[in-house]
Amino acid sequence: MLRHYRTAAARDGWRPGRTRSPAAGHAIDLCFTREVEGTPTVLTVYSLTREAFASSGDPFPPELATGSGFAVEATADAAGAAADYAD
């Protein structure tokens, strides 16, 4: 799955970004950046782990216990400020 997103992101012009764990508790597996319509944008792919759900207060779905759950998220600042994947 991670190989798929690396390939697809590169093909669409996304550049690899720094990878670290943001304060929200999500362990980021992949991070990419690019401008979308002139706005700095960040694309992240992260594992849906027990820890990620614990930080949100949501119950952990049993079907994710195999480690097969991932979330993909694109974020940008509406005012066009530089984006950081940890924001």
mmCIF file as gemmi writes it, N, C-alpha and C atoms, coordinates in Angstrom:
data_model
loop_
_atom_site.group_PDB
_atom_site.id
_atom_site.type_symbol
_atom_site.label_atom_id
_atom_site.label_alt_id
_atom_site.label_comp_id
_atom_site.label_asym_id
_atom_site.label_entity_id
_atom_site.label_seq_id
_atom_site.pdbx_PDB_ins_code
_atom_site.Cartn_x
_atom_site.Cartn_y
_atom_site.Cartn_z
_atom_site.occupancy
_atom_site.B_iso_or_equiv
_atom_site.pdbx_formal_charge
_atom_site.auth_seq_id
_atom_site.auth_asym_id
_atom_site.pdbx_PDB_model_num
ATOM 1 N N . MET Axp A 1 ? 0.809 -1.173 0 1 0 ? 1 A 1
ATOM 2 C CA . MET Axp A 1 ? 0 0 0 1 0 ? 1 A 1
ATOM 3 C C . MET Axp A 1 ? 0.864 1.253 0 1 0 ? 1 A 1
ATOM 4 N N . LEU Axp A 2 ? 1.897 1.28 0.82 1 0 ? 2 A 1
ATOM 5 C CA . LEU Axp A 2 ? 2.771 2.448 0.857 1 0 ? 2 A 1
ATOM 6 C C . LEU Axp A 2 ? 3.486 2.643 -0.48 1 0 ? 2 A 1
ATOM 7 N N . ARG Axp A 3 ? 3.887 1.567 -1.098 1 0 ? 3 A 1
ATOM 8 C CA . ARG Axp A 3 ? 4.522 1.659 -2.42 1 0 ? 3 A 1
ATOM 9 C C . ARG Axp A 3 ? 3.553 2.283 -3.43 1 0 ? 3 A 1
ATOM 10 N N . HIS Axp A 4 ? 2.291 1.884 -3.36 1 0 ? 4 A 1
ATOM 11 C CA . HIS Axp A 4 ? 1.275 2.447 -4.253 1 0 ? 4 A 1
ATOM 12 C C . HIS Axp A 4 ? 1.205 3.971 -4.094 1 0 ? 4 A 1
ATOM 13 N N . TYR Axp A 5 ? 1.126 4.454 -2.848 1 0 ? 5 A 1
ATOM 14 C CA . TYR Axp A 5 ? 1.009 5.892 -2.633 1 0 ? 5 A 1
ATOM 15 C C . TYR Axp A 5 ? 2.284 6.637 -3.008 1 0 ? 5 A 1
ATOM 16 N N . ARG Axp A 6 ? 3.443 6.05 -2.761 1 0 ? 6 A 1
ATOM 17 C CA . ARG Axp A 6 ? 4.692 6.7 -3.206 1 0 ? 6 A 1
ATOM 18 C C . ARG Axp A 6 ? 4.687 6.886 -4.72 1 0 ? 6 A 1
ATOM 19 N N . THR Axp A 7 ? 4.314 5.844 -5.44 1 0 ? 7 A 1
ATOM 20 C CA . THR Axp A 7 ? 4.3 5.89 -6.91 1 0 ? 7 A 1
ATOM 21 C C . THR Axp A 7 ? 3.236 6.857 -7.418 1 0 ? 7 A 1
ATOM 22 N N . ALA Axp A 8 ? 2.024 6.754 -6.895 1 0 ? 8 A 1
ATOM 23 C CA . ALA Axp A 8 ? 0.93 7.613 -7.348 1 0 ? 8 A 1
ATOM 24 C C . ALA Axp A 8 ? 1.206 9.075 -7.031 1 0 ? 8 A 1
ATOM 25 N N . ALA Axp A 9 ? 1.743 9.362 -5.858 1 0 ? 9 A 1
ATOM 26 C CA . ALA Axp A 9 ? 2.031 10.745 -5.48 1 0 ? 9 A 1
ATOM 27 C C . ALA Axp A 9 ? 3.113 11.336 -6.384 1 0 ? 9 A 1
ATOM 28 N N . ALA Axp A 10 ? 4.178 10.592 -6.623 1 0 ? 10 A 1
ATOM 29 C CA . ALA Axp A 10 ? 5.248 11.077 -7.503 1 0 ? 10 A 1
ATOM 30 C C . ALA Axp A 10 ? 4.717 11.337 -8.904 1 0 ? 10 A 1
ATOM 31 N N . ARG Axp A 11 ? 3.876 10.461 -9.399 1 0 ? 11 A 1
ATOM 32 C CA . ARG Axp A 11 ? 3.307 10.607 -10.74 1 0 ? 11 A 1
ATOM 33 C C . ARG Axp A 11 ? 2.453 11.877 -10.845 1 0 ? 11 A 1
ATOM 34 N N . ASP Axp A 12 ? 1.845 12.287 -9.72 1 0 ? 12 A 1
ATOM 35 C CA . ASP Axp A 12 ? 0.975 13.46 -9.713 1 0 ? 12 A 1
ATOM 36 C C . ASP Axp A 12 ? 1.705 14.736 -9.268 1 0 ? 12 A 1
ATOM 37 N N . GLY Axp A 13 ? 3.03 14.677 -9.134 1 0 ? 13 A 1
ATOM 38 C CA . GLY Axp A 13 ? 3.808 15.876 -8.82 1 0 ? 13 A 1
ATOM 39 C C . GLY Axp A 13 ? 4.033 16.161 -7.351 1 0 ? 13 A 1
ATOM 40 N N . TRP Axp A 14 ? 3.642 15.255 -6.469 1 0 ? 14 A 1
ATOM 41 C CA . TRP Axp A 14 ? 3.897 15.441 -5.042 1 0 ? 14 A 1
ATOM 42 C C . TRP Axp A 14 ? 5.356 15.113 -4.752 1 0 ? 14 A 1
ATOM 43 N N . ARG Axp A 15 ? 5.99 15.908 -3.892 1 0 ? 15 A 1
ATOM 44 C CA . ARG Axp A 15 ? 7.372 15.685 -3.484 1 0 ? 15 A 1
ATOM 45 C C . ARG Axp A 15 ? 7.408 15.136 -2.062 1 0 ? 15 A 1
ATOM 46 N N . PRO Axp A 16 ? 8.311 14.203 -1.778 1 0 ? 16 A 1
ATOM 47 C CA . PRO Axp A 16 ? 8.396 13.658 -0.414 1 0 ? 16 A 1
ATOM 48 C C . PRO Axp A 16 ? 8.688 14.772 0.59 1 0 ? 16 A 1
ATOM 49 N N . GLY Axp A 17 ? 8.01 14.73 1.729 1 0 ? 17 A 1
ATOM 50 C CA . GLY Axp A 17 ? 8.24 15.686 2.807 1 0 ? 17 A 1
ATOM 51 C C . GLY Axp A 17 ? 8.879 14.987 3.985 1 0 ? 17 A 1
ATOM 52 N N . ARG Axp A 18 ? 9.119 15.768 5.024 1 0 ? 18 A 1
ATOM 53 C CA . ARG Axp A 18 ? 9.677 15.193 6.255 1 0 ? 18 A 1
ATOM 54 C C . ARG Axp A 18 ? 8.632 14.291 6.905 1 0 ? 18 A 1
ATOM 55 N N . THR Axp A 19 ? 9.086 13.248 7.543 1 0 ? 19 A 1
ATOM 56 C CA . THR Axp A 19 ? 8.166 12.333 8.211 1 0 ? 19 A 1
ATOM 57 C C . THR Axp A 19 ? 8.481 12.319 9.698 1 0 ? 19 A 1
ATOM 58 N N . ARG Axp A 20 ? 7.48 12.682 10.499 1 0 ? 20 A 1
ATOM 59 C CA . ARG Axp A 20 ? 7.599 12.606 11.955 1 0 ? 20 A 1
ATOM 60 C C . ARG Axp A 20 ? 6.196 12.449 12.517 1 0 ? 20 A 1
ATOM 61 N N . SER Axp A 21 ? 6.09 12.207 13.797 1 0 ? 21 A 1
ATOM 62 C CA . SER Axp A 21 ? 4.777 12.014 14.404 1 0 ? 21 A 1
ATOM 63 C C . SER Axp A 21 ? 4.214 13.354 14.857 1 0 ? 21 A 1
ATOM 64 N N . PRO Axp A 22 ? 3.071 13.75 14.345 1 0 ? 22 A 1
ATOM 65 C CA . PRO Axp A 22 ? 2.466 15 14.784 1 0 ? 22 A 1
ATOM 66 C C . PRO Axp A 22 ? 1.859 14.881 16.172 1 0 ? 22 A 1
ATOM 67 N N . ALA Axp A 23 ? 1.543 16.007 16.77 1 0 ? 23 A 1
ATOM 68 C CA . ALA Axp A 23 ? 1.01 16.04 18.133 1 0 ? 23 A 1
ATOM 69 C C . ALA Axp A 23 ? -0.31 15.299 18.267 1 0 ? 23 A 1
ATOM 70 N N . ALA Axp A 24 ? -1.055 15.16 17.175 1 0 ? 24 A 1
ATOM 71 C CA . ALA Axp A 24 ? -2.366 14.513 17.251 1 0 ? 24 A 1
ATOM 72 C C . ALA Axp A 24 ? -2.274 13.025 17.554 1 0 ? 24 A 1
ATOM 73 N N . GLY Axp A 25 ? -1.086 12.44 17.55 1 0 ? 25 A 1
ATOM 74 C CA . GLY Axp A 25 ? -0.928 11.042 17.896 1 0 ? 25 A 1
ATOM 75 C C . GLY Axp A 25 ? -0.902 10.09 16.719 1 0 ? 25 A 1
ATOM 76 N N . HIS Axp A 26 ? -0.995 10.607 15.505 1 0 ? 26 A 1
ATOM 77 C CA . HIS Axp A 26 ? -0.947 9.745 14.329 1 0 ? 26 A 1
ATOM 78 C C . HIS Axp A 26 ? 0.501 9.532 13.911 1 0 ? 26 A 1
ATOM 79 N N . ALA Axp A 27 ? 0.907 8.284 13.781 1 0 ? 27 A 1
ATOM 80 C CA . ALA Axp A 27 ? 2.239 7.992 13.267 1 0 ? 27 A 1
ATOM 81 C C . ALA Axp A 27 ? 2.173 8.105 11.746 1 0 ? 27 A 1
ATOM 82 N N . ILE Axp A 28 ? 2.825 9.107 11.203 1 0 ? 28 A 1
ATOM 83 C CA . ILE Axp A 28 ? 2.775 9.34 9.761 1 0 ? 28 A 1
ATOM 84 C C . ILE Axp A 28 ? 3.688 8.332 9.058 1 0 ? 28 A 1
ATOM 85 N N . ASP Axp A 29 ? 3.139 7.642 8.081 1 0 ? 29 A 1
ATOM 86 C CA . ASP Axp A 29 ? 3.917 6.694 7.301 1 0 ? 29 A 1
ATOM 87 C C . ASP Axp A 29 ? 4.538 7.377 6.087 1 0 ? 29 A 1
ATOM 88 N N . LEU Axp A 30 ? 3.774 8.263 5.446 1 0 ? 30 A 1
ATOM 89 C CA . LEU Axp A 30 ? 4.261 8.987 4.27 1 0 ? 30 A 1
ATOM 90 C C . LEU Axp A 30 ? 3.777 10.428 4.336 1 0 ? 30 A 1
ATOM 91 N N . CYS Axp A 31 ? 4.586 11.334 3.81 1 0 ? 31 A 1
ATOM 92 C CA . CYS Axp A 31 ? 4.224 12.74 3.744 1 0 ? 31 A 1
ATOM 93 C C . CYS Axp A 31 ? 4.731 13.296 2.419 1 0 ? 31 A 1
ATOM 94 N N . PHE Axp A 32 ? 3.886 14.07 1.746 1 0 ? 32 A 1
ATOM 95 C CA . PHE Axp A 32 ? 4.248 14.684 0.468 1 0 ? 32 A 1
ATOM 96 C C . PHE Axp A 32 ? 3.788 16.134 0.474 1 0 ? 32 A 1
ATOM 97 N N . THR Axp A 33 ? 4.442 16.975 -0.318 1 0 ? 33 A 1
ATOM 98 C CA . THR Axp A 33 ? 4.035 18.369 -0.446 1 0 ? 33 A 1
ATOM 99 C C . THR Axp A 33 ? 3.979 18.763 -1.914 1 0 ? 33 A 1
ATOM 100 N N . ARG Axp A 34 ? 3.146 19.752 -2.202 1 0 ? 34 A 1
ATOM 101 C CA . ARG Axp A 34 ? 3.096 20.377 -3.517 1 0 ? 34 A 1
ATOM 102 C C . ARG Axp A 34 ? 2.133 21.545 -3.444 1 0 ? 34 A 1
ATOM 103 N N . GLU Axp A 35 ? 2.198 22.404 -4.439 1 0 ? 35 A 1
ATOM 104 C CA . GLU Axp A 35 ? 1.239 23.493 -4.515 1 0 ? 35 A 1
ATOM 105 C C . GLU Axp A 35 ? 0.037 23.035 -5.321 1 0 ? 35 A 1
ATOM 106 N N . VAL Axp A 36 ? -1.144 23.332 -4.813 1 0 ? 36 A 1
ATOM 107 C CA . VAL Axp A 36 ? -2.392 23.022 -5.507 1 0 ? 36 A 1
ATOM 108 C C . VAL Axp A 36 ? -3.091 24.359 -5.737 1 0 ? 36 A 1
ATOM 109 N N . GLU Axp A 37 ? -3.216 24.727 -6.982 1 0 ? 37 A 1
ATOM 110 C CA . GLU Axp A 37 ? -3.801 26.015 -7.354 1 0 ? 37 A 1
ATOM 111 C C . GLU Axp A 37 ? -3.143 27.156 -6.602 1 0 ? 37 A 1
ATOM 112 N N . GLY Axp A 38 ? -1.798 27.091 -6.494 1 0 ? 38 A 1
ATOM 113 C CA . GLY Axp A 38 ? -1.026 28.15 -5.864 1 0 ? 38 A 1
ATOM 114 C C . GLY Axp A 38 ? -0.955 28.098 -4.352 1 0 ? 38 A 1
ATOM 115 N N . THR Axp A 39 ? -1.568 27.106 -3.734 1 0 ? 39 A 1
ATOM 116 C CA . THR Axp A 39 ? -1.586 26.988 -2.269 1 0 ? 39 A 1
ATOM 117 C C . THR Axp A 39 ? -0.714 25.819 -1.826 1 0 ? 39 A 1
ATOM 118 N N . PRO Axp A 40 ? 0.264 26.055 -0.924 1 0 ? 40 A 1
ATOM 119 C CA . PRO Axp A 40 ? 1.067 24.943 -0.402 1 0 ? 40 A 1
ATOM 120 C C . PRO Axp A 40 ? 0.152 23.915 0.265 1 0 ? 40 A 1
ATOM 121 N N . THR Axp A 41 ? 0.308 22.658 -0.121 1 0 ? 41 A 1
ATOM 122 C CA . THR Axp A 41 ? -0.577 21.593 0.349 1 0 ? 41 A 1
ATOM 123 C C . THR Axp A 41 ? 0.257 20.403 0.804 1 0 ? 41 A 1
ATOM 124 N N . VAL Axp A 42 ? -0.231 19.714 1.805 1 0 ? 42 A 1
ATOM 125 C CA . VAL Axp A 42 ? 0.442 18.537 2.358 1 0 ? 42 A 1
ATOM 126 C C . VAL Axp A 42 ? -0.481 17.33 2.21 1 0 ? 42 A 1
ATOM 127 N N . LEU Axp A 43 ? 0.088 16.22 1.763 1 0 ? 43 A 1
ATOM 128 C CA . LEU Axp A 43 ? -0.627 14.951 1.649 1 0 ? 43 A 1
ATOM 129 C C . LEU Axp A 43 ? 0.029 13.976 2.615 1 0 ? 43 A 1
ATOM 130 N N . THR Axp A 44 ? -0.752 13.406 3.518 1 0 ? 44 A 1
ATOM 131 C CA . THR Axp A 44 ? -0.209 12.434 4.466 1 0 ? 44 A 1
ATOM 132 C C . THR Axp A 44 ? -0.948 11.111 4.359 1 0 ? 44 A 1
ATOM 133 N N . VAL Axp A 45 ? -0.217 10.051 4.62 1 0 ? 45 A 1
ATOM 134 C CA . VAL Axp A 45 ? -0.773 8.706 4.713 1 0 ? 45 A 1
ATOM 135 C C . VAL Axp A 45 ? -0.317 8.19 6.074 1 0 ? 45 A 1
ATOM 136 N N . TYR Axp A 46 ? -1.274 7.774 6.895 1 0 ? 46 A 1
ATOM 137 C CA . TYR Axp A 46 ? -0.876 7.268 8.201 1 0 ? 46 A 1
ATOM 138 C C . TYR Axp A 46 ? -1.675 6.037 8.593 1 0 ? 46 A 1
ATOM 139 N N . SER Axp A 47 ? -1.042 5.234 9.445 1 0 ? 47 A 1
ATOM 140 C CA . SER Axp A 47 ? -1.654 3.995 9.93 1 0 ? 47 A 1
ATOM 141 C C . SER Axp A 47 ? -2.734 4.312 10.946 1 0 ? 47 A 1
ATOM 142 N N . LEU Axp A 48 ? -3.833 3.597 10.852 1 0 ? 48 A 1
ATOM 143 C CA . LEU Axp A 48 ? -4.895 3.727 11.84 1 0 ? 48 A 1
ATOM 144 C C . LEU Axp A 48 ? -4.61 2.731 12.966 1 0 ? 48 A 1
ATOM 145 N N . THR Axp A 49 ? -3.891 3.197 13.965 1 0 ? 49 A 1
ATOM 146 C CA . THR Axp A 49 ? -3.449 2.35 15.07 1 0 ? 49 A 1
ATOM 147 C C . THR Axp A 49 ? -4.34 2.556 16.3 1 0 ? 49 A 1
ATOM 148 N N . ARG Axp A 50 ? -4.184 1.686 17.271 1 0 ? 50 A 1
ATOM 149 C CA . ARG Axp A 50 ? -4.898 1.835 18.546 1 0 ? 50 A 1
ATOM 150 C C . ARG Axp A 50 ? -4.571 3.187 19.176 1 0 ? 50 A 1
ATOM 151 N N . GLU Axp A 51 ? -3.292 3.595 19.081 1 0 ? 51 A 1
ATOM 152 C CA . GLU Axp A 51 ? -2.865 4.852 19.677 1 0 ? 51 A 1
ATOM 153 C C . GLU Axp A 51 ? -3.571 6.042 19.018 1 0 ? 51 A 1
ATOM 154 N N . ALA Axp A 52 ? -3.723 5.993 17.704 1 0 ? 52 A 1
ATOM 155 C CA . ALA Axp A 52 ? -4.397 7.076 16.993 1 0 ? 52 A 1
ATOM 156 C C . ALA Axp A 52 ? -5.848 7.197 17.442 1 0 ? 52 A 1
ATOM 157 N N . PHE Axp A 53 ? -6.5 6.074 17.632 1 0 ? 53 A 1
ATOM 158 C CA . PHE Axp A 53 ? -7.889 6.098 18.08 1 0 ? 53 A 1
ATOM 159 C C . PHE Axp A 53 ? -7.98 6.515 19.541 1 0 ? 53 A 1
ATOM 160 N N . ALA Axp A 54 ? -7.024 6.09 20.364 1 0 ? 54 A 1
ATOM 161 C CA . ALA Axp A 54 ? -7.042 6.452 21.783 1 0 ? 54 A 1
ATOM 162 C C . ALA Axp A 54 ? -6.921 7.96 21.942 1 0 ? 54 A 1
ATOM 163 N N . SER Axp A 55 ? -6.095 8.612 21.12 1 0 ? 55 A 1
ATOM 164 C CA . SER Axp A 55 ? -5.924 10.058 21.24 1 0 ? 55 A 1
ATOM 165 C C . SER Axp A 55 ? -7.179 10.81 20.819 1 0 ? 55 A 1
ATOM 166 N N . SER Axp A 56 ? -8.009 10.205 19.976 1 0 ? 56 A 1
ATOM 167 C CA . SER Axp A 56 ? -9.226 10.869 19.527 1 0 ? 56 A 1
ATOM 168 C C . SER Axp A 56 ? -10.422 10.54 20.423 1 0 ? 56 A 1
ATOM 169 N N . GLY Axp A 57 ? -10.28 9.505 21.248 1 0 ? 57 A 1
ATOM 170 C CA . GLY Axp A 57 ? -11.39 9.1 22.106 1 0 ? 57 A 1
ATOM 171 C C . GLY Axp A 57 ? -12.371 8.165 21.425 1 0 ? 57 A 1
ATOM 172 N N . ASP Axp A 58 ? -12.138 7.87 20.147 1 0 ? 58 A 1
ATOM 173 C CA . ASP Axp A 58 ? -13.025 6.967 19.415 1 0 ? 58 A 1
ATOM 174 C C . ASP Axp A 58 ? -12.664 5.514 19.709 1 0 ? 58 A 1
ATOM 175 N N . PRO Axp A 59 ? -13.655 4.616 19.695 1 0 ? 59 A 1
ATOM 176 C CA . PRO Axp A 59 ? -13.34 3.19 19.905 1 0 ? 59 A 1
ATOM 177 C C . PRO Axp A 59 ? -12.542 2.641 18.72 1 0 ? 59 A 1
ATOM 178 N N . PHE Axp A 60 ? -11.668 1.711 19.017 1 0 ? 60 A 1
ATOM 179 C CA . PHE Axp A 60 ? -10.84 1.096 17.976 1 0 ? 60 A 1
ATOM 180 C C . PHE Axp A 60 ? -11.642 0.007 17.27 1 0 ? 60 A 1
ATOM 181 N N . PRO Axp A 61 ? -11.851 0.146 15.943 1 0 ? 61 A 1
ATOM 182 C CA . PRO Axp A 61 ? -12.614 -0.868 15.208 1 0 ? 61 A 1
ATOM 183 C C . PRO Axp A 61 ? -11.855 -2.197 15.148 1 0 ? 61 A 1
ATOM 184 N N . PRO Axp A 62 ? -12.465 -3.301 15.501 1 0 ? 62 A 1
ATOM 185 C CA . PRO Axp A 62 ? -11.777 -4.59 15.518 1 0 ? 62 A 1
ATOM 186 C C . PRO Axp A 62 ? -11.221 -4.992 14.154 1 0 ? 62 A 1
ATOM 187 N N . GLU Axp A 63 ? -11.847 -4.545 13.062 1 0 ? 63 A 1
ATOM 188 C CA . GLU Axp A 63 ? -11.357 -4.928 11.738 1 0 ? 63 A 1
ATOM 189 C C . GLU Axp A 63 ? -9.994 -4.303 11.415 1 0 ? 63 A 1
ATOM 190 N N . LEU Axp A 64 ? -9.545 -3.33 12.21 1 0 ? 64 A 1
ATOM 191 C CA . LEU Axp A 64 ? -8.232 -2.718 11.981 1 0 ? 64 A 1
ATOM 192 C C . LEU Axp A 64 ? -7.129 -3.391 12.791 1 0 ? 64 A 1
ATOM 193 N N . ALA Axp A 65 ? -7.467 -4.386 13.578 1 0 ? 65 A 1
ATOM 194 C CA . ALA Axp A 65 ? -6.49 -5.058 14.428 1 0 ? 65 A 1
ATOM 195 C C . ALA Axp A 65 ? -5.396 -5.759 13.633 1 0 ? 65 A 1
ATOM 196 N N . THR Axp A 66 ? -5.635 -6.029 12.354 1 0 ? 66 A 1
ATOM 197 C CA . THR Axp A 66 ? -4.628 -6.692 11.522 1 0 ? 66 A 1
ATOM 198 C C . THR Axp A 66 ? -3.552 -5.72 11.037 1 0 ? 66 A 1
ATOM 199 N N . GLY Axp A 67 ? -3.741 -4.412 11.315 1 0 ? 67 A 1
ATOM 200 C CA . GLY Axp A 67 ? -2.774 -3.419 10.86 1 0 ? 67 A 1
ATOM 201 C C . GLY Axp A 67 ? -3.007 -2.971 9.438 1 0 ? 67 A 1
ATOM 202 N N . SER Axp A 68 ? -4.183 -3.255 8.897 1 0 ? 68 A 1
ATOM 203 C CA . SER Axp A 68 ? -4.445 -2.953 7.494 1 0 ? 68 A 1
ATOM 204 C C . SER Axp A 68 ? -5.146 -1.619 7.266 1 0 ? 68 A 1
ATOM 205 N N . GLY Axp A 69 ? -5.382 -0.847 8.327 1 0 ? 69 A 1
ATOM 206 C CA . GLY Axp A 69 ? -6.1 0.409 8.168 1 0 ? 69 A 1
ATOM 207 C C . GLY Axp A 69 ? -5.18 1.598 7.968 1 0 ? 69 A 1
ATOM 208 N N . PHE Axp A 70 ? -5.485 2.416 6.976 1 0 ? 70 A 1
ATOM 209 C CA . PHE Axp A 70 ? -4.715 3.625 6.692 1 0 ? 70 A 1
ATOM 210 C C . PHE Axp A 70 ? -5.665 4.764 6.388 1 0 ? 70 A 1
ATOM 211 N N . ALA Axp A 71 ? -5.227 5.982 6.654 1 0 ? 71 A 1
ATOM 212 C CA . ALA Axp A 71 ? -5.989 7.175 6.288 1 0 ? 71 A 1
ATOM 213 C C . ALA Axp A 71 ? -5.116 8.021 5.368 1 0 ? 71 A 1
ATOM 214 N N . VAL Axp A 72 ? -5.751 8.666 4.411 1 0 ? 72 A 1
ATOM 215 C CA . VAL Axp A 72 ? -5.068 9.561 3.477 1 0 ? 72 A 1
ATOM 216 C C . VAL Axp A 72 ? -5.728 10.923 3.64 1 0 ? 72 A 1
ATOM 217 N N . GLU Axp A 73 ? -4.9 11.963 3.806 1 0 ? 73 A 1
ATOM 218 C CA . GLU Axp A 73 ? -5.437 13.283 4.099 1 0 ? 73 A 1
ATOM 219 C C . GLU Axp A 73 ? -4.628 14.354 3.375 1 0 ? 73 A 1
ATOM 220 N N . ALA Axp A 74 ? -5.293 15.272 2.722 1 0 ? 74 A 1
ATOM 221 C CA . ALA Axp A 74 ? -4.652 16.431 2.104 1 0 ? 74 A 1
ATOM 222 C C . ALA Axp A 74 ? -5.11 17.666 2.852 1 0 ? 74 A 1
ATOM 223 N N . THR Axp A 75 ? -4.156 18.521 3.273 1 0 ? 75 A 1
ATOM 224 C CA . THR Axp A 75 ? -4.493 19.722 4.016 1 0 ? 75 A 1
ATOM 225 C C . THR Axp A 75 ? -3.766 20.928 3.44 1 0 ? 75 A 1
ATOM 226 N N . ALA Axp A 76 ? -4.407 22.087 3.559 1 0 ? 76 A 1
ATOM 227 C CA . ALA Axp A 76 ? -3.821 23.344 3.111 1 0 ? 76 A 1
ATOM 228 C C . ALA Axp A 76 ? -4.412 24.466 3.943 1 0 ? 76 A 1
ATOM 229 N N . ASP Axp A 77 ? -3.659 25.543 4.073 1 0 ? 77 A 1
ATOM 230 C CA . ASP Axp A 77 ? -4.142 26.72 4.778 1 0 ? 77 A 1
ATOM 231 C C . ASP Axp A 77 ? -4.921 27.584 3.792 1 0 ? 77 A 1
ATOM 232 N N . ALA Axp A 78 ? -6.165 27.909 4.125 1 0 ? 78 A 1
ATOM 233 C CA . ALA Axp A 78 ? -7.018 28.678 3.2 1 0 ? 78 A 1
ATOM 234 C C . ALA Axp A 78 ? -6.406 30.031 2.856 1 0 ? 78 A 1
ATOM 235 N N . ALA Axp A 79 ? -5.605 30.595 3.76 1 0 ? 79 A 1
ATOM 236 C CA . ALA Axp A 79 ? -4.977 31.887 3.501 1 0 ? 79 A 1
ATOM 237 C C . ALA Axp A 79 ? -3.697 31.743 2.684 1 0 ? 79 A 1
ATOM 238 N N . GLY Axp A 80 ? -3.306 30.49 2.402 1 0 ? 80 A 1
ATOM 239 C CA . GLY Axp A 80 ? -2.113 30.247 1.582 1 0 ? 80 A 1
ATOM 240 C C . GLY Axp A 80 ? -0.808 30.218 2.324 1 0 ? 80 A 1
ATOM 241 N N . ALA Axp A 81 ? -0.863 30.172 3.672 1 0 ? 81 A 1
ATOM 242 C CA . ALA Axp A 81 ? 0.36 30.087 4.454 1 0 ? 81 A 1
ATOM 243 C C . ALA Axp A 81 ? 1.047 28.755 4.186 1 0 ? 81 A 1
ATOM 244 N N . ALA Axp A 82 ? 2.349 28.724 4.414 1 0 ? 82 A 1
ATOM 245 C CA . ALA Axp A 82 ? 3.107 27.484 4.226 1 0 ? 82 A 1
ATOM 246 C C . ALA Axp A 82 ? 2.488 26.383 5.075 1 0 ? 82 A 1
ATOM 247 N N . ALA Axp A 83 ? 2.319 25.225 4.496 1 0 ? 83 A 1
ATOM 248 C CA . ALA Axp A 83 ? 1.697 24.094 5.184 1 0 ? 83 A 1
ATOM 249 C C . ALA Axp A 83 ? 2.758 23.204 5.791 1 0 ? 83 A 1
ATOM 250 N N . ASP Axp A 84 ? 2.447 22.646 6.933 1 0 ? 84 A 1
ATOM 251 C CA . ASP Axp A 84 ? 3.307 21.689 7.62 1 0 ? 84 A 1
ATOM 252 C C . ASP Axp A 84 ? 2.449 20.484 7.914 1 0 ? 84 A 1
ATOM 253 N N . TYR Axp A 85 ? 2.911 19.311 7.593 1 0 ? 85 A 1
ATOM 254 C CA . TYR Axp A 85 ? 2.087 18.111 7.738 1 0 ? 85 A 1
ATOM 255 C C . TYR Axp A 85 ? 1.646 17.87 9.167 1 0 ? 85 A 1
ATOM 256 N N . ALA Axp A 86 ? 2.281 18.484 10.158 1 0 ? 86 A 1
ATOM 257 C CA . ALA Axp A 86 ? 1.909 18.265 11.551 1 0 ? 86 A 1
ATOM 258 C C . ALA Axp A 86 ? 0.822 19.226 12.017 1 0 ? 86 A 1
ATOM 259 N N . ASP Axp A 87 ? 0.413 20.179 11.178 1 0 ? 87 A 1
ATOM 260 C CA . ASP Axp A 87 ? -0.605 21.164 11.573 1 0 ? 87 A 1
ATOM 261 C C . ASP Axp A 87 ? -1.966 20.518 11.684 1 0 ? 87 A 1
